[in-house]
Short mmCIF file of C-alpha atoms in Angstrom, two decimals:
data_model
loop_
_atom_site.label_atom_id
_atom_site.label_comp_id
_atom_site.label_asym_id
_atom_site.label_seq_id
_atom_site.Cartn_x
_atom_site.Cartn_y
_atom_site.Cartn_z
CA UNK A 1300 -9.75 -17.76 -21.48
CA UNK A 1301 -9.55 -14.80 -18.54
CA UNK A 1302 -8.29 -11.51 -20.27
CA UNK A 1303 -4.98 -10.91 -19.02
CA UNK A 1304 -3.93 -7.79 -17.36
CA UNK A 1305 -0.52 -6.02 -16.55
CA UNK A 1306 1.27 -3.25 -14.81
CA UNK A 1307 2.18 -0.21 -16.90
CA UNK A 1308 2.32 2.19 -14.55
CA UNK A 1309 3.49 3.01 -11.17
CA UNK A 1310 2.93 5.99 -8.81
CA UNK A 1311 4.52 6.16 -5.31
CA UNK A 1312 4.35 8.93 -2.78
CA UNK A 1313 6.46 7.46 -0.11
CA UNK A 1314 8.44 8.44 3.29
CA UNK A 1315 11.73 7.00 1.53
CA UNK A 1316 10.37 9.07 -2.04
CA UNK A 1317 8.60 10.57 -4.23
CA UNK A 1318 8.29 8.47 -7.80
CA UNK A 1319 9.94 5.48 -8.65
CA UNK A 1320 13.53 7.17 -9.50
CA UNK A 1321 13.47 8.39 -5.53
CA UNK A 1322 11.74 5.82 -3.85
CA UNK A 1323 13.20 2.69 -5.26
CA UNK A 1324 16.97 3.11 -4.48
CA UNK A 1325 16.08 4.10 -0.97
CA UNK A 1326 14.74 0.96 -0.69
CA UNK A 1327 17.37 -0.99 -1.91
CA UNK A 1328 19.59 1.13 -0.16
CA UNK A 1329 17.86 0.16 3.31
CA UNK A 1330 16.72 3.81 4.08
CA UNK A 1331 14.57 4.35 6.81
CA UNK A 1332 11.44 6.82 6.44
CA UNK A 1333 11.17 7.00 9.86
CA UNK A 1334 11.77 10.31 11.97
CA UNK A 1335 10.30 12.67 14.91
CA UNK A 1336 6.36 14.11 13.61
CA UNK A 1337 6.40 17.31 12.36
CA UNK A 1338 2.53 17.56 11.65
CA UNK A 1339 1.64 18.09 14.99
CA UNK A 1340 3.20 19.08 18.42
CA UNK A 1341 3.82 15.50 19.82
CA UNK A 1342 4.86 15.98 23.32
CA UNK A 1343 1.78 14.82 25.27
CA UNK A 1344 1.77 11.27 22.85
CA UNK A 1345 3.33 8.07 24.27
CA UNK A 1346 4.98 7.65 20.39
CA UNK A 1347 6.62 11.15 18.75
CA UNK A 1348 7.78 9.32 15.25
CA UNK A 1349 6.56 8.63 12.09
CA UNK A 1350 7.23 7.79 8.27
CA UNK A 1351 5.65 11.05 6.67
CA UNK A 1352 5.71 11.83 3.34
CA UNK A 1353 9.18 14.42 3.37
CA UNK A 1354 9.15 18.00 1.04
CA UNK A 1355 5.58 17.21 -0.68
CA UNK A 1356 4.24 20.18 -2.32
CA UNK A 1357 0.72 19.75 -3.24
CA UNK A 1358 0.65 22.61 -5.65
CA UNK A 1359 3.39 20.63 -7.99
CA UNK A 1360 0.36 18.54 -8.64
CA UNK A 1361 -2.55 20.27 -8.15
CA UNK A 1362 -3.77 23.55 -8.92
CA UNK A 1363 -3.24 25.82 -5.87
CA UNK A 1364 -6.74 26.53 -5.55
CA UNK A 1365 -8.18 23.12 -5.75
CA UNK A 1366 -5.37 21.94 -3.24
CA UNK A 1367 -6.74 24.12 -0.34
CA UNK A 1368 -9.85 22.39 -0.66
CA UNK A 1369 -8.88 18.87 -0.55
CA UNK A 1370 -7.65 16.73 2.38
CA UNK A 1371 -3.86 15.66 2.34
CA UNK A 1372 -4.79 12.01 1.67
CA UNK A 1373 -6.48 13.34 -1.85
CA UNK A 1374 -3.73 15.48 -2.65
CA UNK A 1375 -1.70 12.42 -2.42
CA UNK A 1376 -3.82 10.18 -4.60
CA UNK A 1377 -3.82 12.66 -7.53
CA UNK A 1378 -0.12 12.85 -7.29
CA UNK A 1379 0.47 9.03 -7.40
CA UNK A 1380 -1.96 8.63 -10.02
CA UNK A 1381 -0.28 11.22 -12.58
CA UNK A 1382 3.07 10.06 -11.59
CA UNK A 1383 1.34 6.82 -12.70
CA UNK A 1384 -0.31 7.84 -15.24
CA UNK A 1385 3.29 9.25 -16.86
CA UNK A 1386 4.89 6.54 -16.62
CA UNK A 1387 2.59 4.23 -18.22
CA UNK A 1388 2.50 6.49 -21.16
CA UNK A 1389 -0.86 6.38 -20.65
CA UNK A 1390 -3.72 8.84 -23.04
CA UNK A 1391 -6.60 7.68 -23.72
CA UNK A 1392 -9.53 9.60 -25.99
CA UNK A 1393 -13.48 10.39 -25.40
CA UNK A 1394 -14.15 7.20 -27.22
CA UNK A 1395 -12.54 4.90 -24.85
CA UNK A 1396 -13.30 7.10 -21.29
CA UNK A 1397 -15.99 4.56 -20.60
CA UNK A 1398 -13.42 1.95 -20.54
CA UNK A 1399 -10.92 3.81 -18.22
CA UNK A 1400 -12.17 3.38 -14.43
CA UNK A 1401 -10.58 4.28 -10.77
CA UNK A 1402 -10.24 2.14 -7.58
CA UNK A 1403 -8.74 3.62 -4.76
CA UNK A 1404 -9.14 2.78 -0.93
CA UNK A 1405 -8.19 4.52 2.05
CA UNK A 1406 -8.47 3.50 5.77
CA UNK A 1407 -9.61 6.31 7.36
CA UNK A 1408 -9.90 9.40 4.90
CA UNK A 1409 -9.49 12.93 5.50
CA UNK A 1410 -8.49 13.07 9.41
CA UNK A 1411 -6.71 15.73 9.79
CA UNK A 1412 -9.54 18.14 7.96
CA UNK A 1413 -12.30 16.13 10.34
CA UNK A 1414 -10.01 17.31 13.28
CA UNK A 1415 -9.42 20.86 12.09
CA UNK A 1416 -12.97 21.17 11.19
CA UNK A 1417 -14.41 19.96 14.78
CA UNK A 1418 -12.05 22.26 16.59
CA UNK A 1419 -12.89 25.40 14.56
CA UNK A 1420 -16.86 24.32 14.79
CA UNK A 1421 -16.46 24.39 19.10
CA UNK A 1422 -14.53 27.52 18.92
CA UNK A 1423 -16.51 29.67 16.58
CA UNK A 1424 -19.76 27.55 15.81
CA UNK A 1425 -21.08 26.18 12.67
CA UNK A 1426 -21.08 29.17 10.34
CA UNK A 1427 -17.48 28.77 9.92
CA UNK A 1428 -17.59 25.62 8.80
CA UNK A 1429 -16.46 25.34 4.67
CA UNK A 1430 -18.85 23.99 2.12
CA UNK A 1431 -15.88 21.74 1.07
CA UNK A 1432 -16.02 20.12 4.49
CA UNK A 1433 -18.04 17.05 3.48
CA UNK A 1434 -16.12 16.14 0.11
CA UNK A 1435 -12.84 16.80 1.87
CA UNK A 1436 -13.04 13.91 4.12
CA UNK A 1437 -15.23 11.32 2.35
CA UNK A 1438 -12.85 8.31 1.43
CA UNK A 1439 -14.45 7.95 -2.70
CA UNK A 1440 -13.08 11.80 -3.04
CA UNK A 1441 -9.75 10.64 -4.22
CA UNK A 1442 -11.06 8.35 -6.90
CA UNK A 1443 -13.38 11.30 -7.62
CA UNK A 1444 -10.84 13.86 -8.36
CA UNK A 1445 -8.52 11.46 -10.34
CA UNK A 1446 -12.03 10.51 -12.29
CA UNK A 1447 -12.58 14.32 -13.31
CA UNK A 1448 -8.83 15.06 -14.09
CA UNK A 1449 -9.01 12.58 -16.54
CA UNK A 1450 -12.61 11.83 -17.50
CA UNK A 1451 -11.98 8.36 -17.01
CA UNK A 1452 -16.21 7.33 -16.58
CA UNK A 1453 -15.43 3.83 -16.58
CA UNK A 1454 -16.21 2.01 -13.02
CA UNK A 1455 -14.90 4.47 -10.08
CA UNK A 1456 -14.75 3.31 -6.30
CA UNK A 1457 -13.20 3.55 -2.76
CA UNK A 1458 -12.46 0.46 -1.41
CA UNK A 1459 -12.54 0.59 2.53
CA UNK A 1460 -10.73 -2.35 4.28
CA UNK A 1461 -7.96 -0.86 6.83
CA UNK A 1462 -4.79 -1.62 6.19
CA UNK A 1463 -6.27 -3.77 3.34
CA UNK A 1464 -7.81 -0.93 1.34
CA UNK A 1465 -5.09 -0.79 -1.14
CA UNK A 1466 -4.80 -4.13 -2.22
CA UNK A 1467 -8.58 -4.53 -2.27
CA UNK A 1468 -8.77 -1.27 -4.88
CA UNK A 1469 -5.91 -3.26 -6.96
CA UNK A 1470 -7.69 -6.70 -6.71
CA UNK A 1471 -11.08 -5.32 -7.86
CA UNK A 1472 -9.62 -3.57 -10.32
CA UNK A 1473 -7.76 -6.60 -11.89
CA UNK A 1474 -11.38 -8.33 -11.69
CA UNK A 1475 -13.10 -5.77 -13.09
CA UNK A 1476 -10.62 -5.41 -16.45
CA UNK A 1477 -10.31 -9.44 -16.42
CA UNK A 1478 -14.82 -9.70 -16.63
CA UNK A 1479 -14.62 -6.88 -19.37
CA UNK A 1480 -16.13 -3.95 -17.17
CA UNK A 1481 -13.49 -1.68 -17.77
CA UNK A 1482 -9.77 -1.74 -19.94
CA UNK A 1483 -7.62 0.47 -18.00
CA UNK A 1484 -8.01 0.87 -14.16
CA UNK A 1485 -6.22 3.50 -12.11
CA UNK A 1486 -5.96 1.87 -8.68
CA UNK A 1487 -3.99 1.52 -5.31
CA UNK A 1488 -4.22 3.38 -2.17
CA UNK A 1489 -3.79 6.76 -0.29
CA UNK A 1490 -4.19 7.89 3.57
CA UNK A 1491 -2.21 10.26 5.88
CA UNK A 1492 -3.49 9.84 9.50
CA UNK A 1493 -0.48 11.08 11.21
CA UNK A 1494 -2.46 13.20 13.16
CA UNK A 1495 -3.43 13.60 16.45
CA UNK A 1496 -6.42 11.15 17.00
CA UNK A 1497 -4.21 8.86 14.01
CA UNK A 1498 -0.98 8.64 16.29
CA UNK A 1499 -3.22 8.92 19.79
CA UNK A 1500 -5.95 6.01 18.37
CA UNK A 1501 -3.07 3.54 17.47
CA UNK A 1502 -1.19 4.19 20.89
CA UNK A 1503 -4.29 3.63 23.18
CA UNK A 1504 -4.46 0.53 20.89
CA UNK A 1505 -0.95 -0.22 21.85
CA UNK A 1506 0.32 -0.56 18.34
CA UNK A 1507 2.88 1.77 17.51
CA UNK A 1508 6.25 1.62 18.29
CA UNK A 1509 7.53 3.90 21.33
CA UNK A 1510 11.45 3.57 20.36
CA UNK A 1511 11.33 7.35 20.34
CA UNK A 1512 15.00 7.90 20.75
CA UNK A 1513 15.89 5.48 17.84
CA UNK A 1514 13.15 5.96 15.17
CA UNK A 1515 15.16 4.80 12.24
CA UNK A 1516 15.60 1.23 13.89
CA UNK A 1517 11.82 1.30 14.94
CA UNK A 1518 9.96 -0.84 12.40
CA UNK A 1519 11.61 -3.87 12.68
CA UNK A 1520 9.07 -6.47 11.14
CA UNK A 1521 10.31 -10.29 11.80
CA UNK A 1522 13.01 -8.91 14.54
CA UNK A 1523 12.56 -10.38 18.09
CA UNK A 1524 13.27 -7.06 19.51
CA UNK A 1525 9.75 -5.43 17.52
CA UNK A 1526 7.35 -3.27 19.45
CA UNK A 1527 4.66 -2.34 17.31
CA UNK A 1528 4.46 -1.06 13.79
CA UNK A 1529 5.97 2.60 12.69
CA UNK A 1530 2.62 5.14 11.31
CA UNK A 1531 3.15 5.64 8.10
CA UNK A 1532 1.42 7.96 5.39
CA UNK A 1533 1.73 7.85 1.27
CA UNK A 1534 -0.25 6.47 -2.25
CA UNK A 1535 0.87 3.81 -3.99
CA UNK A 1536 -1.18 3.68 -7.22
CA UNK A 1537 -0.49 1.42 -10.54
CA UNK A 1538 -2.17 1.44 -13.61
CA UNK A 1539 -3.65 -1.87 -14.51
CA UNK A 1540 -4.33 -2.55 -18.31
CA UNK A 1541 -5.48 -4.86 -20.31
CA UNK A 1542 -2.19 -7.13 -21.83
CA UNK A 1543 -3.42 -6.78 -25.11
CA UNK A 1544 -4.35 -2.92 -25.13
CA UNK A 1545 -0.57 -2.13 -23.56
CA UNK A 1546 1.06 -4.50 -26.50
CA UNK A 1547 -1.21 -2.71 -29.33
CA UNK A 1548 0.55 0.86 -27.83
CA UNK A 1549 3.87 -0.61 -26.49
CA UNK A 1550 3.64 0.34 -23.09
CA UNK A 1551 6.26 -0.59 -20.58
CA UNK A 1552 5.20 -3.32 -18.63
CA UNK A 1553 6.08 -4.52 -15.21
CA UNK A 1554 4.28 -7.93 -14.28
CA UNK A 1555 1.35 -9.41 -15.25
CA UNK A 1556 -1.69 -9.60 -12.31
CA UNK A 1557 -1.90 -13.16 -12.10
CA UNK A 1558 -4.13 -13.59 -9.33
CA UNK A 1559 -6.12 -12.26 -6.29
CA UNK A 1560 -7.42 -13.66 -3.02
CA UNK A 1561 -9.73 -11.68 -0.46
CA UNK A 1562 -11.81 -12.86 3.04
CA UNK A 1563 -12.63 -13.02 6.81
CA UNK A 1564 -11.06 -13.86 9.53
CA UNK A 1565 -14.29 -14.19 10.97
CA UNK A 1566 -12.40 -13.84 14.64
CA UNK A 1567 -11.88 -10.36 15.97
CA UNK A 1568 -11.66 -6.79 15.78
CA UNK A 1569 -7.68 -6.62 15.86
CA UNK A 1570 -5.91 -9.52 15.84
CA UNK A 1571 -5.55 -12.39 13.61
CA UNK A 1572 -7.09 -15.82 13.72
CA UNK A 1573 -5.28 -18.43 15.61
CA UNK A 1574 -2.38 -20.05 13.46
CA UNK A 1575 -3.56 -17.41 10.91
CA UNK A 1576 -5.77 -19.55 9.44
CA UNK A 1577 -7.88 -16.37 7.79
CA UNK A 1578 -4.95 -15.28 6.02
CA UNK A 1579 -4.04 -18.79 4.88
CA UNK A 1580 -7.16 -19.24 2.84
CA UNK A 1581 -6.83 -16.07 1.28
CA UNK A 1582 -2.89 -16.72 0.15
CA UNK A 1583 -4.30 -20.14 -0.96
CA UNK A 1584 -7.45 -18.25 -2.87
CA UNK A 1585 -5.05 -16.38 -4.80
CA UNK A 1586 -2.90 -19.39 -5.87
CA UNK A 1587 -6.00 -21.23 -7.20
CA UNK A 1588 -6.93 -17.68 -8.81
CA UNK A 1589 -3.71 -17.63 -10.48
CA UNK A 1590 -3.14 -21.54 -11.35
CA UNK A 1591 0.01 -21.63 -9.56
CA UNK A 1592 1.18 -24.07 -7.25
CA UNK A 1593 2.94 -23.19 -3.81
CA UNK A 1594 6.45 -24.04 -5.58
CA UNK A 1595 5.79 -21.18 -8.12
CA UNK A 1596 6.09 -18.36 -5.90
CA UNK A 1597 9.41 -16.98 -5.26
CA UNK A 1598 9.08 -13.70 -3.15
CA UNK A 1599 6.22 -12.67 -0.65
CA UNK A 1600 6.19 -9.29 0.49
CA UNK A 1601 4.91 -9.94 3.70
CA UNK A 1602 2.30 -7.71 5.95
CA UNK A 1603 4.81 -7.82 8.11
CA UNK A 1604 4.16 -5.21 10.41
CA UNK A 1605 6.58 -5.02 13.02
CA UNK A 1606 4.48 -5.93 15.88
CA UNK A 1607 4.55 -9.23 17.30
CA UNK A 1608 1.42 -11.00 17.31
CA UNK A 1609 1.18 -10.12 13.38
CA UNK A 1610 4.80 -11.22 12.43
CA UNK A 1611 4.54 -15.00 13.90
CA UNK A 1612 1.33 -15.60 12.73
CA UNK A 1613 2.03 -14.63 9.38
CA UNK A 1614 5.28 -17.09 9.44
CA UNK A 1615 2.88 -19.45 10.57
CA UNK A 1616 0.69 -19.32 7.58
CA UNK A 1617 3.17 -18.72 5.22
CA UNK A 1618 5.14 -21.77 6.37
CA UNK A 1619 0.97 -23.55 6.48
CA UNK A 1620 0.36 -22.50 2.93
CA UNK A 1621 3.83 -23.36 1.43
CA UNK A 1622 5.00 -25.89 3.42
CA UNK A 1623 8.56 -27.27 2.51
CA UNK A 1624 8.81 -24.74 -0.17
CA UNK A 1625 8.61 -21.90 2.63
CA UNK A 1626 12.43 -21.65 3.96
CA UNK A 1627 13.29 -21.74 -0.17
CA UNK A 1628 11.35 -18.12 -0.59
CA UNK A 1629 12.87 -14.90 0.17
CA UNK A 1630 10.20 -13.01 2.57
CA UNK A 1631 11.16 -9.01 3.01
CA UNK A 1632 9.03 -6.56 4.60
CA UNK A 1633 9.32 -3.35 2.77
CA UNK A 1634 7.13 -1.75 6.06
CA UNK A 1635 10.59 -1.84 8.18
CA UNK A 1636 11.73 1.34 5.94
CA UNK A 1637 8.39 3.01 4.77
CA UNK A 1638 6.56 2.34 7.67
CA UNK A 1639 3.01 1.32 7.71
CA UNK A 1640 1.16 2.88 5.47
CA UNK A 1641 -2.09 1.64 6.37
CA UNK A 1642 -4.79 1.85 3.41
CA UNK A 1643 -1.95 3.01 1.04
CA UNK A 1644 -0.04 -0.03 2.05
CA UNK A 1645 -1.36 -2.42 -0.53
CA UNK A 1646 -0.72 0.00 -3.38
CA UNK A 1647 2.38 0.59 -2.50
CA UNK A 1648 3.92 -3.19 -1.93
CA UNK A 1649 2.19 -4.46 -4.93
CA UNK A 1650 4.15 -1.30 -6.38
CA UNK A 1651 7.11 -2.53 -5.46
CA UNK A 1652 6.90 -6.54 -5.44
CA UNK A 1653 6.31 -5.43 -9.59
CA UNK A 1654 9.32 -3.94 -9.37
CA UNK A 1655 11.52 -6.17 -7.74
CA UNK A 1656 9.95 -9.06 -10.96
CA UNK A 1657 10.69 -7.05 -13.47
CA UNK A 1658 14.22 -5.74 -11.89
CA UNK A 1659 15.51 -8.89 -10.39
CA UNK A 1660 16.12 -7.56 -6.93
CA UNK A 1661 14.48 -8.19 -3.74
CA UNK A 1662 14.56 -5.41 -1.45
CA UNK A 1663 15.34 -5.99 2.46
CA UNK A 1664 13.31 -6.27 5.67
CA UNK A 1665 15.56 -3.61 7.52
CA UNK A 1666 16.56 -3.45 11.29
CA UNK A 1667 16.82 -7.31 11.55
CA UNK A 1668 18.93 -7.89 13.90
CA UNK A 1669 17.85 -10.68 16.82
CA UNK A 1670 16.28 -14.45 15.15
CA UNK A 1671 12.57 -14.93 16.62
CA UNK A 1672 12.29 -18.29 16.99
CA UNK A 1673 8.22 -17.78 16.29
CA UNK A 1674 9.61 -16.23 12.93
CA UNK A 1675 12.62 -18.56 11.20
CA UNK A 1676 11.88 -18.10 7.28
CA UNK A 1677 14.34 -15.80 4.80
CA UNK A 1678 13.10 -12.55 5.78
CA UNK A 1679 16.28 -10.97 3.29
CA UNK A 1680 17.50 -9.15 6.35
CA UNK A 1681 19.79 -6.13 5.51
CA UNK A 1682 20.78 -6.04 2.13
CA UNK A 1683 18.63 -6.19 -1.16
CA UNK A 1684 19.32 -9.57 -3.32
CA UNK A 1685 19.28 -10.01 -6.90
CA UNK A 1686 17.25 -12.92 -7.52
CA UNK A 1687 15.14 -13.24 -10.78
CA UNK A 1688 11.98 -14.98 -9.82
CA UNK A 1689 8.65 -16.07 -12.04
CA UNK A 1690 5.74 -15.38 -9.22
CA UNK A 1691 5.38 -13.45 -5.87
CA UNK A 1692 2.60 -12.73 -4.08
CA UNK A 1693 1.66 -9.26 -1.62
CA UNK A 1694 0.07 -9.93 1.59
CA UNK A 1695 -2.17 -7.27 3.14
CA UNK A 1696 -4.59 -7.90 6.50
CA UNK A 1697 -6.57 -5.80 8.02
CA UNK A 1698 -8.38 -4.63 11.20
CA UNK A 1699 -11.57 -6.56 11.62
CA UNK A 1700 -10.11 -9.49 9.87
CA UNK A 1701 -10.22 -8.43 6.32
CA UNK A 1702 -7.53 -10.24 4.22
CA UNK A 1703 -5.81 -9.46 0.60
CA UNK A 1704 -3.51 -11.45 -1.08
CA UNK A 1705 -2.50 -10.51 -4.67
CA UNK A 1706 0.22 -12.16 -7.19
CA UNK A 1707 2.15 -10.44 -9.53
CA UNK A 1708 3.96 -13.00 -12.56
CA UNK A 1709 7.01 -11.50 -13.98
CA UNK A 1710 5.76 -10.94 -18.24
CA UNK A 1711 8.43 -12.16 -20.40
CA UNK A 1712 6.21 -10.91 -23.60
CA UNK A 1713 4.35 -14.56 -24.17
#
C-alpha cells in the first residue's frame, strides 16, 4: 500500500491576504485583490491593474540584510513557507533533515531584478552590476533559501511549468513522500511579475484584462462579459507530510493528497487543445491516481482564468471527464478575487480547495454576472456555500500545454 500523505500546513501570501486568518475570509467574503499598479508607472501600458500583494514587508520575514539581496518572488516564498511552517507545528531535528525536502516552482523568477539589473548595466556598464545578480533571479533560489533556513537536505527543486509551476512543485512533492524519498516536503509556488515586461508581455499577448476603470469587476472567470485574466502576484506553499509522521506528533491536518495527474497538450504555445482534450487526460490521470470515480469529486477549483478561450474549454472537459455528474459539482474560480497568480497559482488553490474540505465551505467565482452559454456548470457565483464534500480536485494549465491536476480527500482520521 502507497504511503499516505496530508496537509499540515498552509502558507499564503495573497492580494486578498497575508496568512490564512487574512486571506480566507476575504475570500469568502468575495473581496477583490484587484486595483491600479503601484510597482511601476503604468501610463504608457494598454492594462494599469493588478492583484499585488498589499502592505508586505519583507523584513517581517527576512533579515533586512538578506532581503536586499533577494528578488521579491524569494522574499515571498520564505514568507509562505514559515507562515507554513507555523502552522503545521512543524520542527524537525538533524536526524531527520535528510527526510525534510523543498519543491517550489515559479513561472518566470526574479523579473523585476533582471529588469533593474539590465537598465543599470546600459547606463553605467557592467562594473555595477551586484554579485547577487545571478542567484537573485534564478527560479531554484526560493527553494534554496527555504532549504538553508531550515536545513531541510532532503530532495530540493524548482519546478518550472507557467502557470502550472505550483501544482507541479505540490504533485512531485506528494510523489516523492508517497515512493519514500523524503517525509516532509515544503512545496507550492511563488512569482511576482507585475512588472513592466510582466504586464507589457501579457498585453502584447492580449491576455490581460483592460477594464481599467473597473478593476475590482475585472477577473470575471466563467462570466460572458470576461476579457482576459487579472496579473496577479503571491506564494501559496503547504507542507505535505507523511499521514503517519503528522498522527505520531498530532499535527493539524487539512486533507489528505489523494492523487495527482500531469501532461501535454501536445498542441500549441498558448492555447488549449481543441475540446480540451489535454486537460481531460490529466483530470482523468489524477482520478485513476487517486482510485476515485468521477461521482466522488464534489468541488473543482477550476483554472478558470477569466479569459475566454480558457473558460469554455475547461467546461468542456470538465463536463467530458464527469459527464452527468458535472452540473451536480460546485465549480468556483478563486482567480476572479486573487487574480492570476501564475506559477504561485497552484500553491495557492490547492491551499485553499484544503481549506474549503476541511471547513465545509466553498468559496465563490466573483463578478458573475451574464450566463455563457459555452460555460453552463455551477460556477458558485457570488456567495460562498457551505457544502461538506469527500473529494475535489485543483486544475492548473499552462503555457505550452503543460497540465496539473491534483485531488485533495477531506481526512476524517481513518
Amino acid at each position: 500500500m502507497s504511503r499516505r500523505v496530508v496537509i499540515t500546513g498552509i502558507g499564503l501570501v495573497t492580494p486578498v491576504g497575508i496568512g490564512i486568518d487574512v486571506a480566507w475570509p476575504a475570500l469568502l467574503r468575495g473581496q477583490s485583490g484587484a486595483a491600479p499598479i503601484t510597482l511601476f508607472d503604468t501610463k504608457e501600458f494598454v492594462t494599469t491593474f493588478g492583484c499585488e500583494v498589499k502592505d508586505f514587508d519583507p523584513t517581517v520575514w527576512i533579515d533586512k540584510r538578506l532581503s536586499k539581496t533577494l528578488d521579491r518572488f524569494t522574499q515571498f516564498a520564505l514568507a509562505a513557507a514559515e507562515l507554513a511552517r507555523a502552522d503545521a507545528g512543524l520542527e524537525f531535528g538533524e536526524d531527520e533533515a535528510d527526510q525534510v525536502g523543498v519543491f517550489v516552482g515559479a513561472g518566470l523568477g526574479g523579473v523585476s531584478t533582471l529588469e533593474e539589473t539590465h537598465s543599470l548595466l546600459l547606463e553605467r556598464g557592467p562594473r555595477r552590476m551586484s554579485p547577487y545578480f545571478v542567484p537573485a533571479i534564478i527560479v531554484n533560489i526560493a527553494p534554496g533559501h527555504i532549504s538553508i533556513r531550515y536545513g531541510a537536505r532532503g530532495p530540493n527543486l524548482s519546478q518550472v511549468s507557467a502557470c502550472s509551476s505550483g501544482a507541479h512543485a505540490i504533485g512531485d512533492a506528494y510523489r516523492c513522500i508517497e515512493r519514500g524519498d523524503a517525509d516532509v516536503m515544503f512545496a507550492g509556488g511563488t512569482e511576482a511579475t507585475i512588472t513592466p515586461l510582466g504586464v507589457g508581455g501579457f498585453n502584447a499577448a492580449k491576455a490581460l484584462s483592460r477594464r481599467n476603470d473597473d478593476p475590482q469587476r475585472a477577473s470575471r472567470p466563467f462570466d460572458a462579459e470576461r476579457d482576459g485574466f487579472v496579473i496577479g502576484e503571491g506564494a501559496g506553499i503547504v507542507i505535505l507530510e507523511l499521514l503517519e509522521r503528522a498522527k505520531q506528533r498530532g499535527a493539524p491536518i487539512y486533507a489528505e493528497l489523494a492523487g495527482y495527474g500531469l501532461n501535454g497538450d501536445a498542441h500549441h504555445i498558448t492555447a488549449p487543445s481543441p475540446g480540451g482534450r489535454g486537460a481531460q487526460r490529466c483530470m482523468q490521470m489524477a482520478l485513476r491516481s487517486a482510485r476515485l470515480d468521477p461521482s466522488d469529486i464534489g468541488y473543482i477549483n477550476a483554472h478558470g482564468t477569466s479569459t475566454r478561450m480558457n473558460d469554455a474549454i475547461e467546461t468542456q472537459a470538465i463536463k467530458a471527464v464527469f459527464g452527468d455528474h458535472a452540473p451536480r459539482m460546485a465549480v468556483s474560480s478563486t482567480k476572479s478575487m486573487t487574480g492570476h497568480l501564475l506559477g504561485a497559482a497552484g500553491g495557492v488553490e490547492t491551499s485553499i480547495t484544503a481549506l474549503a474540505l476541511a471547513r465545509g465551505i466553498i468559496p465563490p467565482t466573483i463578478n458573475y454576472e451574464h450566463p455563457d452559454p459555452d460555460c453552463d456548470l455551477d460556477y458558485v457565483p457570488n456567495q460562498p456555500r457551505e457544502l461538506q464534500v469527500e473529494a475535489a480536485l485543483s486544475n492548473s494549465f499552462g503555457f505550452g500545454g503543460t497540465n496539473a491536476c491534483l485531488i485533495l480527500k477531506r481526512y476524517t482520521g481513518d
